[in-house]
Coordinates of N, CA and C in Angstrom, one line a residue:
M421 N 145.0 55.3 129.2 CA 145.6 53.9 129.4 C 145.2 53.3 128.0
F422 N 143.5 53.4 127.8 CA 142.7 53.5 126.5 C 143.3 54.1 125.3
G423 N 143.1 55.4 125.3 CA 144.0 56.2 124.5 C 145.4 56.1 124.3
S424 N 146.2 55.4 125.0 CA 147.4 54.7 124.2 C 148.0 53.5 123.9
F425 N 146.6 53.0 124.4 CA 146.0 51.0 123.2 C 145.7 51.8 121.8
L426 N 144.9 53.0 121.9 CA 144.2 53.0 120.7 C 145.3 53.6 119.8
N427 N 146.5 54.3 120.6 CA 147.6 55.2 119.4 C 148.3 53.9 119.3
E428 N 148.2 53.2 119.8 CA 149.7 52.1 119.4 C 148.8 51.2 118.1
I429 N 147.6 50.4 118.4 CA 147.3 50.3 117.7 C 147.0 51.0 115.9
A430 N 146.5 52.3 116.2 CA 146.3 53.2 114.7 C 148.1 53.5 114.4
S431 N 149.2 53.9 115.1 CA 150.3 53.5 114.4 C 150.8 52.2 113.7
K432 N 150.1 51.4 113.5 CA 150.1 50.7 112.7 C 149.2 50.1 111.2
L433 N 148.4 51.0 111.8 CA 147.6 51.2 110.7 C 147.9 51.9 108.9
P434 N 147.6 51.6 107.9 CA 148.1 52.2 107.0 C 147.0 54.0 106.8
E435 N 147.8 54.8 106.0 CA 146.7 56.0 105.7 C 145.4 55.8 105.8
I436 N 144.1 55.9 106.0 CA 143.0 56.0 105.6 C 142.7 57.0 104.9
N437 N 142.0 56.7 104.0 CA 141.5 57.9 102.8 C 140.4 57.2 102.6
R438 N 139.4 58.0 103.4 CA 137.8 57.2 102.9 C 136.6 58.1 103.0
K439 N 136.9 59.4 103.0 CA 135.7 60.4 102.8 C 134.8 60.1 102.0
D440 N 133.9 59.2 102.5 CA 132.6 59.3 102.1 C 131.6 60.5 101.3
K441 N 131.8 61.6 102.2 CA 130.8 62.7 102.4 C 131.6 63.8 103.3
E442 N 132.0 64.6 102.0 CA 132.6 65.5 102.5 C 131.3 66.7 102.7
I443 N 131.3 67.8 103.6 CA 129.9 69.0 103.9 C 130.6 69.9 104.0
Y444 N 130.6 70.7 102.8 CA 131.3 72.3 102.9 C 131.0 73.4 103.7
L445 N 130.9 74.0 104.4 CA 130.3 75.3 104.8 C 130.2 76.4 104.6
K446 N 129.7 77.4 105.0 CA 129.7 78.2 104.4 C 131.0 79.7 105.6
D447 N 130.7 79.3 106.7 CA 131.3 79.7 107.7 C 132.4 79.5 108.1
K448 N 133.2 79.5 108.5 CA 134.4 79.0 109.3 C 134.5 78.2 110.2
I449 N 134.9 77.7 110.7 CA 134.4 76.9 112.0 C 135.7 77.0 112.9
D450 N 135.3 76.9 114.3 CA 136.3 76.8 115.6 C 136.6 75.3 115.7
E451 N 137.4 74.2 115.5 CA 137.9 73.4 115.7 C 137.3 72.6 117.2
K452 N 138.2 73.5 118.1 CA 137.5 72.9 120.1 C 136.6 73.4 119.7
V453 N 135.8 74.6 119.6 CA 134.4 74.4 120.0 C 133.4 73.5 119.5
F454 N 134.3 73.6 117.9 CA 133.2 72.3 117.2 C 133.2 71.0 118.2
G455 N 134.1 70.6 118.9 CA 134.3 69.3 119.0 C 133.7 69.1 120.2
D456 N 133.9 70.0 120.9 CA 133.0 70.1 122.3 C 131.6 70.3 122.3
I457 N 130.9 70.5 121.1 CA 129.5 70.1 121.1 C 129.3 69.1 120.4
L458 N 130.1 68.5 119.8 CA 129.6 67.0 119.1 C 129.9 66.2 120.2
I459 N 130.4 66.3 121.7 CA 130.6 65.7 122.8 C 129.5 65.8 123.1
K460 N 129.1 67.0 123.6 CA 127.8 67.5 124.5 C 126.1 67.0 123.7
V461 N 126.4 66.7 122.4 CA 125.2 65.6 121.4 C 125.2 64.6 122.0
G462 N 126.5 64.0 122.3 CA 126.5 62.0 122.6 C 127.0 61.6 121.8
L463 N 128.6 62.8 121.1 CA 129.5 61.7 119.9 C 130.7 61.2 121.2
I464 N 131.7 60.3 120.5 CA 132.6 60.0 121.4 C 133.6 60.6 120.8
S465 N 134.6 60.9 121.7 CA 135.8 61.6 120.4 C 137.3 60.6 121.1
I466 N 137.8 60.3 119.9 CA 138.9 59.8 119.8 C 140.0 60.4 119.6
E467 N 141.4 60.5 120.1 CA 141.9 60.9 119.2 C 143.4 60.0 119.2
I468 N 144.0 60.3 118.5 CA 144.9 58.9 117.8 C 146.3 59.9 117.4
K469 N 146.9 59.4 118.1 CA 148.8 60.6 117.6 C 149.3 60.1 117.3
N470 N 149.8 60.5 116.3 CA 151.1 59.3 116.0 C 153.1 60.3 115.5
S471 N 153.9 59.5 115.4 CA 155.0 61.2 115.1 C 154.5 62.3 113.7
E472 N 153.5 61.8 113.1 CA 153.5 63.3 111.9 C 152.8 63.7 113.0
K473 N 151.5 63.7 112.9 CA 150.1 64.5 113.8 C 149.3 63.9 114.3
S474 N 148.5 65.0 114.9 CA 147.5 64.3 116.1 C 146.0 64.7 115.1
E475 N 145.6 63.2 115.4 CA 143.7 63.1 114.9 C 142.9 63.1 116.0
I476 N 142.0 64.1 115.8 CA 140.6 63.5 116.5 C 139.6 63.2 115.9
Y477 N 139.0 62.3 116.0 CA 137.6 61.4 115.3 C 136.5 61.8 116.3
Y478 N 135.6 61.5 115.7 CA 134.4 61.4 116.2 C 133.4 60.4 116.2
K479 N 132.9 59.5 117.0 CA 132.3 58.4 116.7 C 130.4 58.4 117.7
F480 N 129.7 57.8 116.7 CA 128.3 58.0 117.5 C 128.7 56.7 118.2
S481 N 129.4 55.8 118.3 CA 129.6 54.5 119.3 C 130.9 53.5 118.7
L482 N 131.8 53.0 119.8 CA 132.3 52.5 119.7 C 132.5 51.0 119.3
Y483 N 131.6 50.3 119.6 CA 130.7 49.4 119.3 C 130.2 48.8 117.9
D484 N 130.2 50.0 117.0 CA 129.2 49.6 115.8 C 130.5 49.0 114.7
S485 N 131.1 48.3 115.5 CA 132.1 47.5 114.0 C 131.3 46.6 113.2
N486 N 131.3 46.3 112.0 CA 130.6 45.0 111.6 C 131.6 44.2 111.8
P487 N 130.4 43.1 112.8 CA 130.4 41.3 112.5 C 130.9 41.0 111.6
N488 N 130.4 41.4 110.5 CA 131.3 40.7 109.2 C 132.3 40.4 109.0
K489 N 133.3 42.1 109.0 CA 134.2 42.4 108.4 C 135.0 42.6 110.2
P490 N 135.2 41.9 111.6 CA 135.6 42.4 112.4 C 137.3 42.4 112.5
G491 N 137.2 43.4 112.8 CA 139.2 44.0 113.2 C 139.6 45.1 113.6
M492 N 140.8 45.4 114.5 CA 140.9 46.5 115.4 C 140.7 47.5 114.1
K493 N 141.0 47.8 113.1 CA 141.0 48.5 112.3 C 139.0 49.4 112.4
D494 N 138.2 48.9 112.1 CA 137.1 48.9 112.6 C 137.0 49.6 113.6
F495 N 137.2 48.7 114.8 CA 137.0 49.6 116.3 C 137.6 50.9 116.2
V496 N 138.4 51.3 115.8 CA 139.4 52.1 116.4 C 139.0 53.5 115.1
L497 N 138.4 53.1 114.0 CA 138.2 53.9 113.4 C 136.3 54.0 112.3
G498 N 136.9 53.5 111.8 CA 134.8 52.3 111.6 C 134.4 53.8 110.8
S499 N 133.4 53.7 111.3 CA 132.1 55.2 111.1 C 132.5 56.0 111.8
H500 N 132.5 57.3 111.3 CA 133.0 58.3 112.5 C 133.4 59.7 111.5
V501 N 133.0 61.0 112.0 CA 132.4 62.1 111.6 C 133.9 63.2 112.0
K502 N 134.3 63.9 111.7 CA 135.8 64.6 111.5 C 135.9 65.9 111.0
L503 N 136.2 67.1 111.5 CA 136.1 68.5 111.4 C 137.4 68.3 110.5
D504 N 137.2 69.7 109.4 CA 138.4 69.3 108.6 C 138.6 71.7 108.9
A505 N 138.9 71.7 109.7 CA 138.6 73.3 110.1 C 139.1 74.2 109.2
E506 N 140.3 73.8 108.3 CA 140.8 74.4 107.6 C 140.4 75.2 106.2
K507 N 139.5 73.6 105.8 CA 138.6 73.8 104.7 C 137.4 74.2 104.9
S508 N 136.9 74.0 106.4 CA 135.5 74.4 106.3 C 134.2 73.4 106.0
C509 N 135.3 72.0 106.9 CA 134.3 70.9 105.6 C 134.4 69.9 106.8
I510 N 133.2 68.9 107.3 CA 132.9 68.1 107.9 C 132.9 66.9 106.8
C511 N 133.6 66.1 107.2 CA 134.0 64.8 106.6 C 133.4 63.7 107.6
I512 N 132.1 63.3 106.6 CA 131.9 61.5 107.5 C 132.6 60.7 106.7
Y513 N 133.4 60.0 107.7 CA 133.8 58.9 106.7 C 133.1 57.4 107.3
G514 N 133.6 56.6 106.3 CA 133.1 55.5 106.9 C 133.6 54.5 105.3
Y515 N 133.6 52.8 105.8 CA 133.8 52.0 105.0 C 132.8 52.1 103.7
Q516 N 133.1 51.4 102.2 CA 132.1 51.7 101.4 C 131.0 50.3 100.9
D517 N 129.9 50.2 102.0 CA 129.6 49.8 102.1 C 128.3 50.2 102.7
D518 N 127.2 49.7 102.5 CA 125.6 50.0 103.6 C 125.8 49.8 105.0
Y519 N 126.6 49.1 105.6 CA 126.6 48.7 107.6 C 126.8 49.3 107.9
D520 N 128.1 50.5 107.2 CA 129.0 51.5 108.3 C 128.0 53.0 107.9
E521 N 127.4 53.4 106.6 CA 126.3 54.2 106.3 C 125.3 54.3 107.2
K522 N 124.6 52.8 107.4 CA 123.6 52.5 108.4 C 123.9 53.4 110.1
N523 N 124.9 53.0 110.5 CA 125.6 53.0 111.2 C 125.9 54.7 111.7
I524 N 126.1 55.3 111.3 CA 125.9 56.7 110.8 C 125.0 57.4 111.0
I525 N 124.0 56.5 110.4 CA 122.7 57.5 110.6 C 122.1 57.0 111.1
L526 N 122.3 55.8 112.1 CA 121.2 55.2 113.3 C 121.7 56.2 114.0
G527 N 123.6 56.5 114.4 CA 123.3 57.3 115.4 C 122.9 59.2 115.3
M528 N 123.1 59.4 114.0 CA 122.5 61.0 114.1 C 120.9 60.3 114.3
K529 N 120.2 60.0 114.1 CA 119.0 59.6 114.2 C 118.2 59.9 115.7
K530 N 119.2 58.9 116.3 CA 119.1 58.9 117.5 C 119.1 60.1 118.7
I531 N 120.1 61.0 118.1 CA 120.4 62.7 118.5 C 119.2 63.8 118.5
L532 N 118.5 62.8 117.3 CA 117.4 64.3 116.7 C 116.1 63.4 116.8
F533 N 116.3 62.1 117.4 CA 114.9 62.0 117.7 C 114.8 63.0 119.3
K534 N 115.9 62.9 120.3 CA 116.5 62.4 121.8 C 116.2 64.1 121.4
E535 N 116.5 65.0 120.7 CA 116.2 66.6 120.6 C 114.5 67.2 120.3
K536 N 114.2 66.2 119.9 CA 112.8 66.5 119.0 C 112.9 67.1 118.1
I537 N 114.5 67.4 117.4 CA 114.1 67.4 116.4 C 113.6 66.7 115.2
L538 N 113.7 65.5 115.5 CA 112.5 64.9 114.0 C 112.3 63.7 114.8
D539 N 110.4 63.6 114.3 CA 110.0 62.8 114.9 C 110.1 61.2 114.9
E540 N 110.4 60.5 115.8 CA 110.6 58.6 115.9 C 109.1 57.7 115.1
V541 N 107.9 58.7 115.1 CA 106.7 58.0 114.7 C 106.5 57.8 113.3
Y542 N 107.1 59.6 113.0 CA 107.4 59.6 111.7 C 107.9 58.9 111.1
D543 N 109.2 58.5 111.5 CA 110.3 58.0 111.3 C 110.0 56.6 110.6
K544 N 109.2 55.8 111.6 CA 108.8 54.5 111.2 C 108.0 54.1 110.4
S545 N 106.6 55.6 110.6 CA 105.8 55.5 109.4 C 105.8 55.3 108.2
E546 N 107.5 56.0 107.7 CA 108.0 56.3 106.8 C 107.8 57.5 106.0
E547 N 107.1 58.8 107.0 CA 106.3 59.8 106.3 C 107.5 60.8 106.1
Y548 N 108.7 60.7 106.4 CA 109.7 61.3 106.0 C 110.2 61.1 105.3
K549 N 110.4 59.7 104.9 CA 111.2 59.1 103.8 C 110.3 59.5 102.6
N550 N 108.6 59.1 102.7 CA 108.0 59.4 102.1 C 107.8 60.6 101.6
N551 N 108.2 62.2 102.2 CA 107.7 63.3 102.0 C 109.0 64.0 102.2
P552 N 110.0 63.3 101.9 CA 111.2 64.7 102.4 C 111.1 66.1 102.4
E553 N 111.2 66.2 101.5 CA 110.8 68.0 101.4 C 110.0 69.0 102.1
K554 N 108.8 68.1 102.3 CA 108.0 68.7 103.3 C 108.6 68.8 104.5
Y555 N 109.9 68.5 105.0 CA 110.2 68.1 106.0 C 112.0 68.5 106.4
E556 N 112.2 68.6 104.7 CA 113.5 69.4 104.7 C 113.8 70.2 105.5
A557 N 115.5 70.0 105.8 CA 116.1 71.1 107.2 C 117.0 72.2 106.2
N558 N 116.3 73.8 106.3 CA 117.2 74.4 105.5 C 118.3 74.6 105.9
T559 N 119.1 74.4 105.3 CA 120.4 74.5 105.4 C 121.0 75.9 104.7
D560 N 120.5 76.4 103.5 CA 121.4 76.8 102.6 C 122.1 78.5 103.1
D561 N 121.8 78.4 104.0 CA 122.8 78.9 104.9 C 123.7 78.9 105.9
I562 N 124.2 77.5 106.1 CA 124.8 76.9 106.2 C 125.9 75.4 105.3
I563 N 125.2 75.2 104.4 CA 125.8 75.0 103.6 C 126.3 74.8 102.7
E564 N 127.3 75.1 101.9 CA 128.3 75.4 100.4 C 128.2 74.8 100.1
R565 N 128.4 73.1 99.9 CA 128.3 72.2 99.5 C 128.4 71.2 99.8
I566 N 127.5 69.8 99.5 CA 128.2 68.8 100.0 C 129.0 67.7 98.5
E567 N 130.0 67.1 98.9 CA 130.3 66.3 97.9 C 130.6 64.9 98.6
K568 N 130.5 63.7 97.5 CA 129.9 62.5 97.5 C 130.9 61.3 96.7
R569 N 131.7 60.8 97.3 CA 132.4 59.9 96.4 C 131.6 58.3 96.0
R570 N 130.1 58.2 96.4 CA 129.6 57.4 96.2 C 128.0 58.2 96.0
E571 N 126.9 57.5 95.8 CA 125.5 58.1 95.4 C 124.8 57.5 96.9
V572 N 124.0 58.9 98.0 CA 123.4 59.0 98.8 C 122.5 58.7 98.8
R573 N 121.1 57.6 99.5 CA 120.3 57.7 99.6 C 119.9 58.5 99.9
P574 N 118.6 59.4 99.0 CA 118.2 60.1 99.7 C 117.4 60.6 100.9
Y575 N 116.9 59.5 101.8 CA 116.8 59.6 103.0 C 118.0 59.8 104.0
N576 N 118.6 59.7 103.6 CA 119.9 59.5 104.0 C 120.5 60.7 104.5
L577 N 120.2 61.6 103.3 CA 121.0 62.8 103.1 C 120.0 63.7 103.4
F578 N 118.8 63.5 103.8 CA 117.5 64.1 104.4 C 118.1 64.5 106.1
I579 N 119.1 62.8 106.7 CA 118.8 63.2 107.7 C 120.1 63.4 108.5
I580 N 121.1 63.5 107.5 CA 122.2 64.0 107.7 C 122.6 65.6 107.6
K581 N 121.6 66.3 106.9 CA 121.3 67.2 106.6 C 121.0 67.9 108.1
H582 N 119.3 67.5 108.6 CA 118.9 67.6 109.8 C 120.2 67.5 110.9
F583 N 121.2 67.1 110.7 CA 121.7 66.5 112.3 C 123.3 67.7 111.7
I584 N 123.2 68.1 110.2 CA 124.4 69.5 110.7 C 123.6 70.4 110.8
K585 N 122.7 70.5 110.4 CA 121.8 72.0 110.7 C 121.7 72.3 112.4
Y586 N 122.1 70.7 113.0 CA 121.7 70.8 114.7 C 122.6 71.3 115.5
V587 N 123.7 70.5 114.5 CA 124.6 70.8 115.3 C 125.3 72.2 115.1
I588 N 125.5 72.7 113.8 CA 125.7 73.8 114.0 C 124.7 75.2 114.4
D589 N 123.8 74.7 114.6 CA 122.9 75.6 115.5 C 123.4 75.5 116.7
K590 N 123.5 74.5 117.2 CA 124.5 75.0 118.5 C 125.7 75.3 119.1
Y591 N 126.5 74.8 117.9 CA 127.6 75.5 117.7 C 127.2 77.0 117.9
K592 N 126.9 77.9 116.8 CA 126.4 79.0 117.1 C 125.6 79.6 118.3
E593 N 124.4 79.1 118.9 CA 124.5 79.6 120.2 C 125.3 79.6 121.1
E594 N 126.5 78.7 121.1 CA 127.3 78.8 122.2 C 128.3 79.6 121.7
N595 N 128.7 79.9 120.5 CA 129.4 81.4 120.1 C 129.0 82.8 121.3
I596 N 127.5 82.7 120.1 CA 126.9 83.9 121.3 C 126.9 84.1 122.7
S597 N 126.3 82.7 123.3 CA 126.8 82.7 124.7 C 128.2 83.4 125.3
S598 N 129.4 82.7 124.1 CA 130.3 83.0 124.8 C 130.8 84.4 124.5
E599 N 129.8 85.0 123.9 CA 130.2 86.9 123.5 C 129.5 87.3 124.4
D600 N 128.9 87.1 124.4 CA 127.4 87.9 125.7 C 128.5 87.5 127.1
N601 N 129.1 86.3 127.6 CA 129.5 86.3 128.2 C 131.0 87.5 128.6
S602 N 131.5 87.8 127.0 CA 132.5 88.4 127.2 C 132.4 89.5 127.2
A603 N 130.8 90.3 126.7 CA 130.4 91.6 126.8 C 130.6 92.1 128.3
N604 N 129.6 91.2 129.2 CA 129.5 90.9 130.2 C 130.4 91.5 131.5
E605 N 131.1 90.8 130.8 CA 132.9 90.6 131.9 C 133.4 92.1 132.0
N606 N 133.4 92.9 130.4 CA 134.0 93.7 129.9 C 133.0 95.3 130.5
N607 N 131.8 94.7 131.2 CA 131.1 96.1 131.7 C 131.1 95.9 132.8
E608 N 131.4 94.8 133.2 CA 131.7 94.8 135.0 C 132.7 95.5 135.0
D609 N 133.9 95.0 134.1 CA 135.2 95.7 134.2 C 134.9 97.6 134.1
N610 N 134.6 98.0 133.3 CA 134.4 99.3 133.4 C 133.5 100.0 134.1
K611 N 132.4 99.3 135.1 CA 131.5 99.6 135.6 C 132.4 99.9 137.3
N612 N 133.4 98.9 137.3 CA 134.3 98.8 138.5 C 135.4 99.5 138.4
I613 N 136.1 100.3 137.2 CA 136.6 101.7 136.9 C 136.2 102.9 137.2
T614 N 135.7 103.4 136.9 CA 134.0 104.2 136.6 C 133.6 104.6 138.4
S615 N 133.6 103.5 138.8 CA 132.9 103.6 140.6 C 134.0 103.9 141.1
N616 N 135.3 103.4 140.6 CA 136.4 103.8 142.0 C 136.7 105.0 142.3
P617 N 136.5 105.4 143.4 CA 136.7 107.1 144.1 C 138.1 107.5 143.8
F618 N 138.9 106.7 143.4 CA 140.3 106.8 143.2 C 140.7 107.6 141.8
I619 N 140.2 106.7 141.3 CA 140.2 107.1 139.7 C 139.1 108.9 139.1
T620 N 140.0 109.5 138.9 CA 139.1 110.9 138.0 C 139.3 111.3 136.1
N621 N 138.4 111.6 135.9 CA 138.7 112.4 134.6 C 139.9 113.1 134.2
G622 N 140.7 112.3 134.6 CA 142.3 112.7 133.9 C 142.4 114.5 135.2
E623 N 142.2 114.3 136.0 CA 142.6 115.4 136.8 C 143.3 115.2 138.4

């Protein structure tokens, strides 16, 4: 019901191209697995379908629209994250103003505090803001480059890098876990074959 309502609204919206930040990754990312990770860490997925294609957006909250510029467009799309798997790129969308960027950063911080990646006390005391190089996330093996349509405050970029590292680490853990499970299943199959008394070595 809710999904069809969103699709009806979205079908009336013009094409929106406002990728404020595009974070290009060094490795290819599976769209389905990555989407599942974003949902697990607390984002909300919205699938918008129209006659041409289906798009999945991930929001930190459905209720972060700017009260100074209310509208269904803000509610449906607003500030959100989207993976472009073809380009190995995580796109962070938002209108060209401080309000939307603040929503994205607050959403990321809430997750990072909850997962003990960053400390809320240090954040409030502006320790991170004043000494970012001391606590910076090491994303050299994750991020190829970051493209921005407008300048991003150094502290906001600090938070974004931590969030990207966190979700990609979770993504890698998920892949390793899946590979281990697959290997265990294969081992069990082989064990069953070799222990079957009706199967001989070519005799």
